[in-house]
Coordinates of C-alpha atoms and ligand atoms in Angstrom, one line a residue:
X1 CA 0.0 0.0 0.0
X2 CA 1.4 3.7 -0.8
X3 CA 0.5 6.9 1.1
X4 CA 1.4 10.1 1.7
X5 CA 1.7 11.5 5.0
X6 CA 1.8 15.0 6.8
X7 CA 4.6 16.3 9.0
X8 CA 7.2 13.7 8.2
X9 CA 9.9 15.3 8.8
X10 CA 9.0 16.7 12.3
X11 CA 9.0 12.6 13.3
X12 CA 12.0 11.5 15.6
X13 CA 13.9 8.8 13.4
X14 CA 12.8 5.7 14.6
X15 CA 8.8 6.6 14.0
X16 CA 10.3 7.7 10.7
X17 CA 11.7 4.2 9.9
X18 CA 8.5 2.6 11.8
X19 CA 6.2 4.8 9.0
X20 CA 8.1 3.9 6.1
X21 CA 8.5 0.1 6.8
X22 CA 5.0 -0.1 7.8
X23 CA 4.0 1.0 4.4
X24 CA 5.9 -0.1 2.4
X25 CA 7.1 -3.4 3.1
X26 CA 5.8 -6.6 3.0
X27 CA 8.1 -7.8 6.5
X28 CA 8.3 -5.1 8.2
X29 CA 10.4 -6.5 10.8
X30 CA 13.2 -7.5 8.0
X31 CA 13.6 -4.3 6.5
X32 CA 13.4 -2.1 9.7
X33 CA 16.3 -4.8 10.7
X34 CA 17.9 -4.4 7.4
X35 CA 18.0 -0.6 7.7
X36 CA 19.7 -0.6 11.1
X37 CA 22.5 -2.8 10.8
X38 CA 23.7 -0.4 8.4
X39 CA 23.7 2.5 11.7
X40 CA 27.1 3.0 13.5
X41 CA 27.6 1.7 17.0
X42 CA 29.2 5.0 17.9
X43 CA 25.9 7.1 18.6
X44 CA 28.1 10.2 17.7
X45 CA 28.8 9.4 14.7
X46 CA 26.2 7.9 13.9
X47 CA 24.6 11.2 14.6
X48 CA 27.0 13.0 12.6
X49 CA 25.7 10.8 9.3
X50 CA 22.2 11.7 10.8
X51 CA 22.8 15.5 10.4
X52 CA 24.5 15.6 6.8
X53 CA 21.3 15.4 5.1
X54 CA 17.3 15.5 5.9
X55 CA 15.0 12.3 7.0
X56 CA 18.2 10.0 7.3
X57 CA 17.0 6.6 8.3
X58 CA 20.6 4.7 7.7
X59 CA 23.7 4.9 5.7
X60 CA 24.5 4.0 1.7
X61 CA 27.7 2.2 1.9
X62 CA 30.4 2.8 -1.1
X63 CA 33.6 1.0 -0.5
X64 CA 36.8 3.2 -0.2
X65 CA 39.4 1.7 -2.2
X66 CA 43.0 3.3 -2.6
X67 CA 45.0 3.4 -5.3
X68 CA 48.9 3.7 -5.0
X69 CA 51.8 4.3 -7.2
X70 CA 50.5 7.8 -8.4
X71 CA 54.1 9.9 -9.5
X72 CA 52.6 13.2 -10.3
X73 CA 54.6 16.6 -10.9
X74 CA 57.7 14.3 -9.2
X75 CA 55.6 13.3 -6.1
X76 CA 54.6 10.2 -5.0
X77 CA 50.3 9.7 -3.9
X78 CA 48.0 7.2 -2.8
X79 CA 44.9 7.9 -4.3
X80 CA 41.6 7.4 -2.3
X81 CA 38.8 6.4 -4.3
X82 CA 35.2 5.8 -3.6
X83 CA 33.3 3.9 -6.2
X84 CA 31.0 0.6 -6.4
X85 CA 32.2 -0.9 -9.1
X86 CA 34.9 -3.5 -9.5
X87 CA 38.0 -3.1 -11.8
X88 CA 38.1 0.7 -11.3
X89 CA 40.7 0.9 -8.7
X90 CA 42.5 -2.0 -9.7
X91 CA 42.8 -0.2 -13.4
X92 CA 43.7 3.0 -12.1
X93 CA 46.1 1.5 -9.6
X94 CA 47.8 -0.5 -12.9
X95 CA 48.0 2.6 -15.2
X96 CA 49.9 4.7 -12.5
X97 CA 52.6 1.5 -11.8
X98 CA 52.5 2.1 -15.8
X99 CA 53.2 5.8 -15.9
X100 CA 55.2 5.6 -13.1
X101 CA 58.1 3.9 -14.6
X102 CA 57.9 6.2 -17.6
X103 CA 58.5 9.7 -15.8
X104 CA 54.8 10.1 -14.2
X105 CA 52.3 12.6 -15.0
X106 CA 52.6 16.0 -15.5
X107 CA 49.9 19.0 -14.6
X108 CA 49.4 22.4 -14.5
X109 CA 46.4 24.2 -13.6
X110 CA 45.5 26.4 -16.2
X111 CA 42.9 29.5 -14.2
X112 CA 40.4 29.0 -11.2
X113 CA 37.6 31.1 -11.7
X114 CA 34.3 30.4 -10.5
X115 CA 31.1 32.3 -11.6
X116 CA 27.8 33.3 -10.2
X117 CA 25.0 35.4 -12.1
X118 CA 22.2 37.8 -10.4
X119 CA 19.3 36.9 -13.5
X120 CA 16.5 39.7 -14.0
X121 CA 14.1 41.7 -15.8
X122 CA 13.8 45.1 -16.8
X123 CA 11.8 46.6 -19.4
X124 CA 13.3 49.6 -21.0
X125 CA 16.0 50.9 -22.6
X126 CA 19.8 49.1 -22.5
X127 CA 21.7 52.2 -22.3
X128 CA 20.5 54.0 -19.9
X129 CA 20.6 50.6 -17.9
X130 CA 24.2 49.9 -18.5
X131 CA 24.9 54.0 -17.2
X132 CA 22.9 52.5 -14.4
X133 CA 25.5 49.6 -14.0
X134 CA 28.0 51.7 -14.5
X135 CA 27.2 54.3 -11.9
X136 CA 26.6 51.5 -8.9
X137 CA 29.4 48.7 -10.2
X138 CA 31.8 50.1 -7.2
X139 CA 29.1 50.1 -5.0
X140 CA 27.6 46.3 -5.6
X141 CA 31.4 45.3 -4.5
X142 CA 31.7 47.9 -1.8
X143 CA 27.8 46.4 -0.4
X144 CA 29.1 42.7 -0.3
X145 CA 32.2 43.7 2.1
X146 CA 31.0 42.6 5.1
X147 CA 31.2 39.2 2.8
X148 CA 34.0 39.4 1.2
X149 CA 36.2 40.3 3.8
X150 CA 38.3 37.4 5.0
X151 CA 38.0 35.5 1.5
X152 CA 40.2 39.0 0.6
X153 CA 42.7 38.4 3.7
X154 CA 43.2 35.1 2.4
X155 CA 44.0 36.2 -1.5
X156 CA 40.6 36.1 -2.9
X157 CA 37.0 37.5 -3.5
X158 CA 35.3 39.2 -6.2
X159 CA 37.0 39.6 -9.6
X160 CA 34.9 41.2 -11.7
X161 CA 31.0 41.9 -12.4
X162 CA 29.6 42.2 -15.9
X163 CA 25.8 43.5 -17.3
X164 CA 25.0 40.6 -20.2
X165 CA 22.3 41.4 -22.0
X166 CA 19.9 39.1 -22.6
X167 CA 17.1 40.2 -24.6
X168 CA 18.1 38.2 -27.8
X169 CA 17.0 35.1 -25.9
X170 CA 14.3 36.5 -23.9
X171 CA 12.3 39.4 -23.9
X172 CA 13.5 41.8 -20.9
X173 CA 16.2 39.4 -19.6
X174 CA 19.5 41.0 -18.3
X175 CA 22.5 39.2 -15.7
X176 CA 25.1 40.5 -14.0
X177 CA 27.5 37.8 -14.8
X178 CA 30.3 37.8 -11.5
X179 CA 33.4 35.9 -11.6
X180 CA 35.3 34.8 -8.3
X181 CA 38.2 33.5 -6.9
X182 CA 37.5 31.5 -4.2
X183 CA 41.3 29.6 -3.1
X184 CA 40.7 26.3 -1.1
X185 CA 37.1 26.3 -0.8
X186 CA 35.1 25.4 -3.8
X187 CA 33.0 28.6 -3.1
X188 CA 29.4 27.9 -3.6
X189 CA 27.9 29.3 -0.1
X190 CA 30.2 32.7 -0.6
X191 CA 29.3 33.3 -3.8
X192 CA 25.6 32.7 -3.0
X193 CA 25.8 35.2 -0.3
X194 CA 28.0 38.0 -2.8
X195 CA 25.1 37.5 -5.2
X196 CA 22.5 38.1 -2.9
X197 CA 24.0 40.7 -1.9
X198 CA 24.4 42.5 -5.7
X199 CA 21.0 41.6 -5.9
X200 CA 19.6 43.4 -2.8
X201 CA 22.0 46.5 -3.4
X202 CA 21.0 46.6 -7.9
X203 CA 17.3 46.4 -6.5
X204 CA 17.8 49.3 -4.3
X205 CA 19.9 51.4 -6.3
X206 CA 17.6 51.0 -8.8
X207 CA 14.7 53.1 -7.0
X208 CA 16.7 55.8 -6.4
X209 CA 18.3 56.1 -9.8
X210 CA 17.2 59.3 -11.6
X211 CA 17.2 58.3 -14.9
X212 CA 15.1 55.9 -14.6
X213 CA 11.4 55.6 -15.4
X214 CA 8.8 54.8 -12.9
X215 CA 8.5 51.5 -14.8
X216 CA 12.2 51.0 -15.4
X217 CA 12.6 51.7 -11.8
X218 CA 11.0 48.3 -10.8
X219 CA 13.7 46.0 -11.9
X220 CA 12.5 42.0 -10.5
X221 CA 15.1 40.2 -9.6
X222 CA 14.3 36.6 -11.0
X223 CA 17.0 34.6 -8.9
X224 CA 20.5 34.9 -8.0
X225 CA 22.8 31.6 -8.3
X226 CA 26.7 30.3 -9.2
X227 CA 26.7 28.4 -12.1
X228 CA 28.2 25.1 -11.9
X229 CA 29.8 25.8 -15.6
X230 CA 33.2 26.9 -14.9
X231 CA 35.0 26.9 -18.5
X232 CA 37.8 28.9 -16.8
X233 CA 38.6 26.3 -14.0
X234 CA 41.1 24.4 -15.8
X235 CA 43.4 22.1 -15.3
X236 CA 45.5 20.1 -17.5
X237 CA 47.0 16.7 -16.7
X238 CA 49.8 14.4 -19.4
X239 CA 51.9 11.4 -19.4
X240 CA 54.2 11.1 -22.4
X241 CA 56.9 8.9 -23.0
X242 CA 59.2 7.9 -26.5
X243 CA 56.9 5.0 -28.3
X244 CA 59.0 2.2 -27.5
X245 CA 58.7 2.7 -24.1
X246 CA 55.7 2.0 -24.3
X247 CA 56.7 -1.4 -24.9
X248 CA 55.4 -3.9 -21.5
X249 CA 55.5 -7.7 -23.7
X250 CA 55.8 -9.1 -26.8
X251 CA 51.7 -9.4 -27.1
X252 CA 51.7 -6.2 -28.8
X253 CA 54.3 -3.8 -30.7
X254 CA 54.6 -0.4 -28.7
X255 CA 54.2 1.5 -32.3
X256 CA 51.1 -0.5 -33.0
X257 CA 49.7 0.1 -29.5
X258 CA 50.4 4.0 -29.9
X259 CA 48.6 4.1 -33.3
X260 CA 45.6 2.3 -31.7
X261 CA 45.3 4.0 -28.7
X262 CA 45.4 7.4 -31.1
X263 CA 42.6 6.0 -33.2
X264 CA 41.0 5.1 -30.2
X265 CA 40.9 8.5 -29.0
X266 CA 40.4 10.7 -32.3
X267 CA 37.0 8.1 -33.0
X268 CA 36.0 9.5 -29.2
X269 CA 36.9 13.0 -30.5
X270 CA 34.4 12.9 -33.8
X271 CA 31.3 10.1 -32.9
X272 CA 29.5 11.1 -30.0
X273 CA 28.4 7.7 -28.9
X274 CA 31.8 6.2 -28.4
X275 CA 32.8 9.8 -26.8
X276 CA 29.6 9.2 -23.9
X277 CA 31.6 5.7 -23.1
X278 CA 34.9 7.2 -23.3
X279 CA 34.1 10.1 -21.2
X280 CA 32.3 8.0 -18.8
X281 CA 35.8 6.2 -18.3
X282 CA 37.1 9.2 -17.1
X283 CA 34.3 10.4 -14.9
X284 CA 35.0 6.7 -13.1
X285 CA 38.3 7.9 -11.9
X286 CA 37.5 11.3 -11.4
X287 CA 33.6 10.9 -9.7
X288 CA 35.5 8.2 -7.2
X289 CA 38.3 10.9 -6.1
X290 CA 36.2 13.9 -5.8
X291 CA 33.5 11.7 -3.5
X292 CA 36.5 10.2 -1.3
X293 CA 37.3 14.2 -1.0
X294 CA 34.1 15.1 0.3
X295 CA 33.3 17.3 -3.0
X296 CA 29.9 17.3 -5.0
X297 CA 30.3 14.8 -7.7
X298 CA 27.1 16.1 -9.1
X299 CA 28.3 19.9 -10.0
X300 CA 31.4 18.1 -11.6
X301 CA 29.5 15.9 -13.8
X302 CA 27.5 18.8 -15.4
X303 CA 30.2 20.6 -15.8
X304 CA 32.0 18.4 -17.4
X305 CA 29.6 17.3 -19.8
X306 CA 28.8 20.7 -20.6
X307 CA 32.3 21.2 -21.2
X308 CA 32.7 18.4 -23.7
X309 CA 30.0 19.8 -25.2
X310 CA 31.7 23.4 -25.9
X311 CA 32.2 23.0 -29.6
X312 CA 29.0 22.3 -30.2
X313 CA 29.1 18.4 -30.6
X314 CA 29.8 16.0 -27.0
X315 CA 33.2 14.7 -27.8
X316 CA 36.4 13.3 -25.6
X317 CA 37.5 15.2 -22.9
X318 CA 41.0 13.3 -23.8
X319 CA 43.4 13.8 -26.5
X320 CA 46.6 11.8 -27.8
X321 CA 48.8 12.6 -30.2
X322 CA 52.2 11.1 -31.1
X323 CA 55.0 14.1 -32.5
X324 CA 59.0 13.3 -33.3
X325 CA 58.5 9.7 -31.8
X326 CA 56.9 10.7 -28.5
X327 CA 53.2 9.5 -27.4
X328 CA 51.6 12.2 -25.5
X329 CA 47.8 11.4 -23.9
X330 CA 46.4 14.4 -22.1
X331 CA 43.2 15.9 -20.7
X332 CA 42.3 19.5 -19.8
X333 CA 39.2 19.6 -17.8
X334 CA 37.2 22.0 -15.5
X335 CA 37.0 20.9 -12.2
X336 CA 35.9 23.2 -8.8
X337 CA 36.8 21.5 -6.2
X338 CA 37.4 22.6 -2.6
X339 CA 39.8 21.3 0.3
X340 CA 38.0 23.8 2.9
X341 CA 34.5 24.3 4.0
X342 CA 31.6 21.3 3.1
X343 CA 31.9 18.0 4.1
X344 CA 35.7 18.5 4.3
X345 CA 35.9 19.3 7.9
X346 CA 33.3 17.2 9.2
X347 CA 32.8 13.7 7.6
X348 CA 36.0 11.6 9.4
X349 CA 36.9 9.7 5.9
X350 CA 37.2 13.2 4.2
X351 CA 39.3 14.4 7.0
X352 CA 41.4 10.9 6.7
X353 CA 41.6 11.3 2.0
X354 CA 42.4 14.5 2.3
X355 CA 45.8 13.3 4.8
X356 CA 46.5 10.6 2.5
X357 CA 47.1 12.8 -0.2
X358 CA 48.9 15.0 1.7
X359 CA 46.7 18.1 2.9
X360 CA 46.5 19.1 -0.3
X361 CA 45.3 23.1 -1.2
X362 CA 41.9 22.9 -4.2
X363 CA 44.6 23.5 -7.2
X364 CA 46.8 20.4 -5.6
X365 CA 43.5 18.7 -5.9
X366 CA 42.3 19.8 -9.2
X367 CA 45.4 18.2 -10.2
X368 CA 44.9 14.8 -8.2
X369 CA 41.4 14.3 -9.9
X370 CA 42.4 15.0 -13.3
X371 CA 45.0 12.6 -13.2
X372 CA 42.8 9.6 -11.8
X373 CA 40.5 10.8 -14.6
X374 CA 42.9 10.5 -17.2
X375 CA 44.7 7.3 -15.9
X376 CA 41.4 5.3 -15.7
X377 CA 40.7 6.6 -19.5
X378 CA 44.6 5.4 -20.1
X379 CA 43.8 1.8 -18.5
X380 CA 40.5 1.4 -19.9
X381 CA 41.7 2.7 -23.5
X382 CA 44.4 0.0 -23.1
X383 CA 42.4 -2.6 -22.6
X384 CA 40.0 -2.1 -25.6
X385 CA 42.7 -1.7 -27.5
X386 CA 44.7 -4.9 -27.0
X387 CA 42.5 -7.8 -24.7
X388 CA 39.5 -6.1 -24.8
X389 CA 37.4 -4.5 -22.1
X390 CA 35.8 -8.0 -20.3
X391 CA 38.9 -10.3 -20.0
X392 CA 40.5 -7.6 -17.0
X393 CA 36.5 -6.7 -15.9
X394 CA 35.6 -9.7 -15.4
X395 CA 38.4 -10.9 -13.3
X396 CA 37.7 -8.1 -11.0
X397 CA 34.3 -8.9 -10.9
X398 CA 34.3 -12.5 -9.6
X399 CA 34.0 -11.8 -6.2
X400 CA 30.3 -10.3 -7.1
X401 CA 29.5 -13.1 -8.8
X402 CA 30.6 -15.6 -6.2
X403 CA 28.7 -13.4 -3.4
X404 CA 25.8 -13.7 -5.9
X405 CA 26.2 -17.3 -5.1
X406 CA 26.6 -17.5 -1.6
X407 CA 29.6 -18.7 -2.1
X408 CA 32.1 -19.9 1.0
X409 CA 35.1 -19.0 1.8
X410 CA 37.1 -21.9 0.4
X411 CA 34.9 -22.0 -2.9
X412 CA 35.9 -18.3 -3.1
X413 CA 39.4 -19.9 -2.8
X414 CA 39.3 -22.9 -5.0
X415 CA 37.3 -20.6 -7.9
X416 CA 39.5 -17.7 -8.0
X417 CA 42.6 -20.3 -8.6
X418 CA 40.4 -22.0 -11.2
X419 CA 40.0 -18.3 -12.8
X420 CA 43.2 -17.7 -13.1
X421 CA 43.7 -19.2 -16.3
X422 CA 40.2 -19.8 -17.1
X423 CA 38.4 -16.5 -18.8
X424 CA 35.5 -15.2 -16.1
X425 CA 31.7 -15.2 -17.9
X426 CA 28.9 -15.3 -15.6
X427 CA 27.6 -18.5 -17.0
X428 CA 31.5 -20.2 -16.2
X429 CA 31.5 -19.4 -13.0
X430 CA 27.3 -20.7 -12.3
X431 CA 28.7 -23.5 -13.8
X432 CA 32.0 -23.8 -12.1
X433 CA 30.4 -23.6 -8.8
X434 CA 27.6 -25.7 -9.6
X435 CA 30.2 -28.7 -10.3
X436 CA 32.3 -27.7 -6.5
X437 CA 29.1 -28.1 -4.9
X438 CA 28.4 -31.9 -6.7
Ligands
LIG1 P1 46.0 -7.4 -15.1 O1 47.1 -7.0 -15.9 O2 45.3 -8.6 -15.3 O3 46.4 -7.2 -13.6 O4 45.0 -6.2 -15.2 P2 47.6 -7.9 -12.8 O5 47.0 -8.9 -11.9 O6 48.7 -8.3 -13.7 O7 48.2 -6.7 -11.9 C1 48.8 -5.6 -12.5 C2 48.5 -4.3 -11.7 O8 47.1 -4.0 -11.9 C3 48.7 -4.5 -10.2 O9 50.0 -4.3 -9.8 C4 47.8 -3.4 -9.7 O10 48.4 -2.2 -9.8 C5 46.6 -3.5 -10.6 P3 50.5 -4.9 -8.3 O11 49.6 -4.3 -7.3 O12 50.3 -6.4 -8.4 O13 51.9 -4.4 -8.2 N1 45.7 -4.6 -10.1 C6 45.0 -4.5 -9.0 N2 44.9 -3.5 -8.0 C7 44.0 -3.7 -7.0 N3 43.3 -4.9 -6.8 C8 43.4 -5.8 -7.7 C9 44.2 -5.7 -8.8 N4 44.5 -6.4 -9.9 C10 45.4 -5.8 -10.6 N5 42.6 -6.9 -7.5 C11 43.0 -4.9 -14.8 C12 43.7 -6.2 -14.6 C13 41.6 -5.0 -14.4 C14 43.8 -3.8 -13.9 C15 43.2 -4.4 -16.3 O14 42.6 -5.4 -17.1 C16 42.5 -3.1 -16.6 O15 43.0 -2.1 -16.3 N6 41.3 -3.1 -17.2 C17 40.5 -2.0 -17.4 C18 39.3 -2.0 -16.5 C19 38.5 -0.8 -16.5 O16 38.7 0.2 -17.3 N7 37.5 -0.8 -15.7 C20 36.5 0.3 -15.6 C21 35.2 -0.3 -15.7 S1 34.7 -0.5 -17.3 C22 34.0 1.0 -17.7 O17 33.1 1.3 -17.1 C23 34.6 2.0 -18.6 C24 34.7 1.7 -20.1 O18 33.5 1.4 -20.7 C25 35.2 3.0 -20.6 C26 35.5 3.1 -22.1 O19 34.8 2.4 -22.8 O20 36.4 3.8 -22.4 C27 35.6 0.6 -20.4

């Protein structure tokens, strides 16, 4: 049976959980047990979980998985990585023992500016609006001080505001498009609060502004918000190496490999079906990092997308090219991240990523992401190219398929040696285990 109820939220957790089971379930005493053995025995911390969001009722394991061998800019990480699915780390973790013995990747973060725009209407004329923005510009900055303040101390704060006019799109529509630096924190809640601000302070001006109408005066703010798009957030991340170095055995020729790998990448650069699955390589690297780091995946993966999409047609966010014998493979990507504010202070595995990679400062990290991004593409990539995508997969994905089988410990034992040299299919292994248990 469904049903809606009243005043949900204002119920203590446990008639929360007694509601929803109650409903919903056919045993309710299963799933109300099923939803508590997920709860921490540490009541703090527990509590802690509680408070990160609204009408918690347990917590959504991912498994935090590490991957090591990461030479980057000379310096040697372990990169933490939160992801469900099997052969991610393990191909990540393989492509930086790869890189690592051919000089390590290279980055450099290109700009970090962030935007935010105050959207509204106003119906009259442009120019005298624009003397209007003109006239107040100093003052909009001036208003947000009190805001501003310590992000200035610290290095950073508003860089510029901009009128856009709008009214080639919609009828009325104007922004004032701000940009931002923001350092270590990935800035949302400040510039939120700096564009409220502009908003309250262009509202008010407005009235009094004398060459104005009495309808031009009453400019409506429609909302005020950052935009996740940040096109000038860049960072850039590489691994190059001579071609035969590329050589690792005698199943494939390094040159053949490199001219592969190339094609591999241009086809993701032109057909837009292939570039969704390549770039969805890269997000598996880069969505694992930035959740380990306590950043919002989701304001990353619409950027990114948008980002790919900047030319018109979705294409790779990866590139490869080989020049005077040397195999370059590179990405440039926007990424905000932050190291300060959010869930970096509070949730304790944050805290403990954010150690294992050194304290790292939001351009450190920018730099840390990309590369897991672009050494998941490298692994995957490598993969397709020579064994194909399933043979490595596969392998990493027996455990599932055992656990979808119940299986014991020493069948786990005795069917992982079997798989060793036997190729992993769903099918082999219901089979395989099927003839253990005779
Ligand atoms: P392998 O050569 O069979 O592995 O590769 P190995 O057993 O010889 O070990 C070599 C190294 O791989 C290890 O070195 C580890 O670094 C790593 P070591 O630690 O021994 O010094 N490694 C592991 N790390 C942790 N746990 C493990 C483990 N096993 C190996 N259990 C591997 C096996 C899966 C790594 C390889 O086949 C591979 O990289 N495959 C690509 C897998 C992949 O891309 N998975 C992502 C999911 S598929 C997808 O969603 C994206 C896709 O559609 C994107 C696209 O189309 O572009 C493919």
């Amino acid at each position: 049976m469904c049903a809606s109820i009243s005043g949900f939220s204002k119920l203590s957790k446990s008639k929360k959980i007694d509601w929803i089971v109650e409903t919903y379930f056919s045993n309710a005493e299963d799933a109300k047990r099923i939803l508590k053995q997920y709860w921490n025995t540490n009541d703090k911390l527990q509590q802690l979980h509680d408070e990160f969001i609204e009408n918690t009722i347990t917590n959504y394991y991912l498994p935090l998985g590490v991957a090591p061998n990461f030479l980057i800019n000379g310096k040697l990480y372990t990169i933490p990585m939160a992801i469900e699915e099997s052969s991610v780390v393990a191909a990540a973790s393989k492509a930086a023992k790869f890189w690592m013995d051919r000089g390590g990747f290279k980055t450099e973060v290109i700009s970090t500016t962030k935007i935010g725009q105050v959207h509204f209407m106003f119906q009259g004329d442009f120019e005298t609006l624009q003397r209007f923005f003109n006239d107040i510009k100093s003052k909009l900055i001036q208003e947000a001080s009190h805001i501003t303040k310590n992000m200035q101390k610290r290095g950073g704060g508003i860089l510029d505001i901009e009128l856009r006019n709008k009214t080639q799109d919609i009828q009325g529509y104007y922004q004032l498009h701000a940009s931002f630096e923001t350092l270590d924190a990935m800035g949302a809640n400040f510039i939120n609060s700096c564009l409220e601000q502009f908003a309250k302070t262009f509202k008010n001006e407005a009235l009094n502004f004398e060459g104005f109408s009495a309808e031009e005066k009453n400019i409506q703010i429609v909302m005020s918000i950052l935009s996740n798009y940040v096109p000038d957030c860049l960072v850039r991340a590489e691994v190059s190496c001579k071609i035969e170095d590329l050589y690792e055995d005698d199943s494939i020729l390094p040159e053949e490999f490199a001219l592969k790998f190339i094609q591999a990448v241009k086809i993701a650069e032109v057909e837009p079906y292939r570039a969704v699955t390549h770039n969805k390589g890269i997000m598996n690297g880069i969505d694992a990092v930035v959740l380990a780091t306590g950043n919002d995946f989701r304001a990353i993966e619409a950027c990114v997308h948008a980002y790919a999409s900047r030319n018109g047609t979705y294409s790779s966010l990866s590139h490869a090219k080989i020049e005077d014998g040397i195999f370059t493979f590179w990405i440039e990507i926007p990424l905000a991240l932050g190291t300060v504010g959010g869930l970096t202070g509070l949730h304790p595995l944050v805290k403990l990523s954010l150690e294992l990679l050194h304290h790292p400062s939001a351009k450190e990290l920018m730099q840390i992401v990309a590369v897991a991004g672009l050494a998941q593409n490298f692994a995957a990539l490598k993969s397709l190219t020579t064994t194909g995508i399933q043979q490595g997969h596969m392998k990493m994905h027996l455990m599932n398929i055992l656990n979808q089988f119940n299986a014991t410990d020493a069948e786990k034992s005795t069917l992982t040696n079997h798989f060793k040299t036997n190729t992993v299919t769903h099918s082999a292994v219901a089979e395989a285990i099927e003839k253990l248990r005779m």
